[in-house]
Amino acid sequence: MLSLKQDSFFFLCLGILGFYFYSLLRDLMPFLPPMIGFLFLFYAKKYDHFLPSLSMFGCLFWFESMHLKTLGVLALLFLIYHQIAYKNSLKLFNDGFLFKTLHVFLVYYLYLSRFFSVSLSLKILGFLALFALIESALWGLYEKSSL
């Protein structure tokens, strides 16, 4: 029987491995969402725990290295956006589905627009909105199943 600490480490390793295989599958089927928003919501919930945060940053580095992006930009975006925008907006708004969808959309927008230095087409914005809705719905299912 595994202890609680070993059990959570085992599930985090499974999560990282699952994200890796999902990223490979997503490269074959580009209509699948990249799950960056799901990782952001996971970070927003578990940012004060070391192992979950470390595993989430591992997934981000994996994602960036697989797509030949600059390493650490997503991690830096998550850290800054969570501290400045997400935490402060929690004080003003309810932590509901639309709230999370908006933040997932904004994380995607900031990352893909390179922090507002590149404008995005309406087609790409539509995909971002669709990805934000899908990932927020998946997050809601995850939260309901973990209760």
mmCIF file of C-alpha atoms in Angstrom:
data_model
loop_
_atom_site.group_PDB
_atom_site.id
_atom_site.type_symbol
_atom_site.label_atom_id
_atom_site.label_comp_id
_atom_site.label_asym_id
_atom_site.label_seq_id
_atom_site.Cartn_x
_atom_site.Cartn_y
_atom_site.Cartn_z
ATOM 1 C CA MET A 1 0.000 0.000 0.000
ATOM 2 C CA LEU A 2 1.365 3.407 -0.992
ATOM 3 C CA SER A 3 1.421 6.271 1.473
ATOM 4 C CA LEU A 4 -0.503 9.446 0.674
ATOM 5 C CA LYS A 5 2.685 11.294 -0.338
ATOM 6 C CA GLN A 6 3.860 8.431 -2.600
ATOM 7 C CA ASP A 7 0.351 8.066 -4.001
ATOM 8 C CA SER A 8 0.127 11.753 -4.971
ATOM 9 C CA PHE A 9 3.623 11.627 -6.498
ATOM 10 C CA PHE A 10 2.597 8.565 -8.517
ATOM 11 C CA PHE A 11 -0.527 10.339 -9.817
ATOM 12 C CA LEU A 12 1.465 13.482 -10.658
ATOM 13 C CA CYS A 13 3.918 11.375 -12.668
ATOM 14 C CA LEU A 14 0.975 9.740 -14.435
ATOM 15 C CA GLY A 15 -0.441 13.192 -15.143
ATOM 16 C CA ILE A 16 2.835 14.393 -16.671
ATOM 17 C CA LEU A 17 3.095 11.261 -18.787
ATOM 18 C CA GLY A 18 -0.556 11.621 -19.816
ATOM 19 C CA PHE A 19 0.023 15.248 -20.814
ATOM 20 C CA TYR A 20 3.051 14.212 -22.871
ATOM 21 C CA PHE A 21 1.063 11.582 -24.783
ATOM 22 C CA TYR A 22 -1.853 13.994 -25.193
ATOM 23 C CA SER A 23 0.562 16.571 -26.668
ATOM 24 C CA LEU A 24 1.817 13.979 -29.129
ATOM 25 C CA LEU A 25 -1.772 13.122 -30.046
ATOM 26 C CA ARG A 26 -2.580 16.803 -30.401
ATOM 27 C CA ASP A 27 0.240 17.195 -32.914
ATOM 28 C CA LEU A 28 -1.468 14.550 -35.031
ATOM 29 C CA MET A 29 -4.934 16.078 -34.552
ATOM 30 C CA PRO A 30 -4.551 19.876 -34.401
ATOM 31 C CA PHE A 31 -8.247 20.451 -33.640
ATOM 32 C CA LEU A 32 -7.650 19.240 -30.058
ATOM 33 C CA PRO A 33 -7.044 22.016 -27.503
ATOM 34 C CA PRO A 34 -3.460 22.274 -26.193
ATOM 35 C CA MET A 35 -4.662 22.139 -22.540
ATOM 36 C CA ILE A 36 -2.596 25.148 -21.491
ATOM 37 C CA GLY A 37 -5.704 26.675 -19.929
ATOM 38 C CA PHE A 38 -6.367 23.489 -17.974
ATOM 39 C CA LEU A 39 -2.796 23.648 -16.671
ATOM 40 C CA PHE A 40 -3.317 27.283 -15.683
ATOM 41 C CA LEU A 41 -6.451 26.426 -13.710
ATOM 42 C CA PHE A 42 -4.577 23.530 -12.094
ATOM 43 C CA TYR A 43 -1.793 25.935 -11.129
ATOM 44 C CA ALA A 44 -4.298 28.486 -9.802
ATOM 45 C CA LYS A 45 -5.757 25.825 -7.518
ATOM 46 C CA LYS A 46 -2.478 24.191 -6.403
ATOM 47 C CA TYR A 47 0.063 27.048 -6.603
ATOM 48 C CA ASP A 48 0.932 26.767 -2.934
ATOM 49 C CA HIS A 49 1.843 23.051 -3.151
ATOM 50 C CA PHE A 50 5.360 22.221 -4.325
ATOM 51 C CA LEU A 51 4.944 18.917 -6.195
ATOM 52 C CA PRO A 52 1.825 19.841 -8.196
ATOM 53 C CA SER A 53 3.399 23.175 -9.189
ATOM 54 C CA LEU A 54 6.629 21.471 -10.182
ATOM 55 C CA SER A 55 4.786 18.898 -12.290
ATOM 56 C CA MET A 56 2.732 21.619 -13.975
ATOM 57 C CA PHE A 57 5.886 23.589 -14.818
ATOM 58 C CA GLY A 58 7.398 20.352 -16.156
ATOM 59 C CA CYS A 59 4.410 19.993 -18.481
ATOM 60 C CA LEU A 60 4.831 23.595 -19.637
ATOM 61 C CA PHE A 61 8.537 23.112 -20.367
ATOM 62 C CA TRP A 62 7.714 19.910 -22.226
ATOM 63 C CA PHE A 63 5.067 21.703 -24.282
ATOM 64 C CA GLU A 64 7.426 24.541 -25.158
ATOM 65 C CA SER A 65 10.314 22.250 -26.076
ATOM 66 C CA MET A 66 8.067 20.032 -28.237
ATOM 67 C CA HIS A 67 6.896 23.082 -30.200
ATOM 68 C CA LEU A 68 10.340 24.731 -30.343
ATOM 69 C CA LYS A 69 9.266 27.768 -28.325
ATOM 70 C CA THR A 70 11.401 29.746 -25.903
ATOM 71 C CA LEU A 71 11.558 27.793 -22.658
ATOM 72 C CA GLY A 72 10.080 29.407 -19.589
ATOM 73 C CA VAL A 73 7.793 31.954 -21.248
ATOM 74 C CA LEU A 74 4.627 30.048 -20.329
ATOM 75 C CA ALA A 75 5.843 29.474 -16.781
ATOM 76 C CA LEU A 76 6.643 33.167 -16.422
ATOM 77 C CA LEU A 77 3.251 34.077 -17.887
ATOM 78 C CA PHE A 78 1.508 31.768 -15.409
ATOM 79 C CA LEU A 79 3.392 33.231 -12.457
ATOM 80 C CA ILE A 80 2.855 36.864 -13.404
ATOM 81 C CA TYR A 81 -0.738 36.516 -14.590
ATOM 82 C CA HIS A 82 -1.730 34.529 -11.511
ATOM 83 C CA GLN A 83 -0.211 37.082 -9.128
ATOM 84 C CA ILE A 84 -1.451 40.210 -10.885
ATOM 85 C CA ALA A 85 -4.731 39.407 -12.632
ATOM 86 C CA TYR A 86 -6.178 36.173 -11.291
ATOM 87 C CA LYS A 87 -5.748 36.736 -7.554
ATOM 88 C CA ASN A 88 -6.953 40.345 -7.723
ATOM 89 C CA SER A 89 -10.007 39.480 -9.793
ATOM 90 C CA LEU A 90 -10.969 36.780 -7.276
ATOM 91 C CA LYS A 91 -11.590 39.598 -4.805
ATOM 92 C CA LEU A 92 -14.098 41.229 -7.155
ATOM 93 C CA PHE A 93 -15.833 38.392 -9.000
ATOM 94 C CA ASN A 94 -17.340 34.992 -8.291
ATOM 95 C CA ASP A 95 -15.109 32.014 -9.130
ATOM 96 C CA GLY A 96 -17.552 30.557 -11.676
ATOM 97 C CA PHE A 97 -17.397 28.977 -15.107
ATOM 98 C CA LEU A 98 -17.380 32.246 -17.079
ATOM 99 C CA PHE A 99 -14.710 33.679 -14.781
ATOM 100 C CA LYS A 100 -12.428 30.716 -15.447
ATOM 101 C CA THR A 101 -13.207 30.727 -19.172
ATOM 102 C CA LEU A 102 -12.262 34.398 -19.393
ATOM 103 C CA HIS A 103 -8.949 33.806 -17.638
ATOM 104 C CA VAL A 104 -8.125 30.796 -19.826
ATOM 105 C CA PHE A 105 -8.870 32.902 -22.908
ATOM 106 C CA LEU A 106 -6.673 35.734 -21.628
ATOM 107 C CA VAL A 107 -3.773 33.365 -20.886
ATOM 108 C CA TYR A 108 -3.969 32.017 -24.448
ATOM 109 C CA TYR A 109 -4.272 35.510 -25.863
ATOM 110 C CA LEU A 110 -1.305 36.856 -23.940
ATOM 111 C CA TYR A 111 0.871 33.896 -24.911
ATOM 112 C CA LEU A 112 -0.012 33.832 -28.604
ATOM 113 C CA SER A 113 0.017 37.608 -29.051
ATOM 114 C CA ARG A 114 3.441 37.677 -27.378
ATOM 115 C CA PHE A 115 2.116 39.961 -24.654
ATOM 116 C CA PHE A 116 0.138 42.206 -27.060
ATOM 117 C CA SER A 117 3.013 42.735 -29.526
ATOM 118 C CA VAL A 118 1.303 40.804 -32.365
ATOM 119 C CA SER A 119 -2.333 41.164 -33.370
ATOM 120 C CA LEU A 120 -4.329 37.968 -33.837
ATOM 121 C CA SER A 121 -6.886 37.346 -36.578
ATOM 122 C CA LEU A 122 -10.564 36.778 -35.833
ATOM 123 C CA LYS A 123 -10.230 33.128 -36.876
ATOM 124 C CA ILE A 124 -7.505 32.544 -34.289
ATOM 125 C CA LEU A 125 -9.504 34.414 -31.648
ATOM 126 C CA GLY A 126 -12.461 32.136 -32.409
ATOM 127 C CA PHE A 127 -10.288 29.064 -31.889
ATOM 128 C CA LEU A 128 -8.973 30.535 -28.636
ATOM 129 C CA ALA A 129 -12.523 31.118 -27.400
ATOM 130 C CA LEU A 130 -13.485 27.557 -28.343
ATOM 131 C CA PHE A 131 -10.401 26.135 -26.620
ATOM 132 C CA ALA A 132 -11.139 28.238 -23.520
ATOM 133 C CA LEU A 133 -14.715 26.921 -23.365
ATOM 134 C CA ILE A 134 -13.639 23.292 -23.836
ATOM 135 C CA GLU A 135 -10.839 23.463 -21.283
ATOM 136 C CA SER A 136 -12.971 25.286 -18.724
ATOM 137 C CA ALA A 137 -15.665 22.630 -19.122
ATOM 138 C CA LEU A 138 -13.057 19.898 -18.657
ATOM 139 C CA TRP A 139 -11.787 21.711 -15.575
ATOM 140 C CA GLY A 140 -15.310 21.856 -14.195
ATOM 141 C CA LEU A 141 -15.633 18.095 -14.697
ATOM 142 C CA TYR A 142 -12.281 17.599 -12.983
ATOM 143 C CA GLU A 143 -13.371 19.709 -10.009
ATOM 144 C CA LYS A 144 -16.667 17.859 -9.697
ATOM 145 C CA SER A 145 -14.923 14.466 -9.814
ATOM 146 C CA SER A 146 -12.326 15.444 -7.216
ATOM 147 C CA LEU A 147 -14.929 16.385 -4.595
#
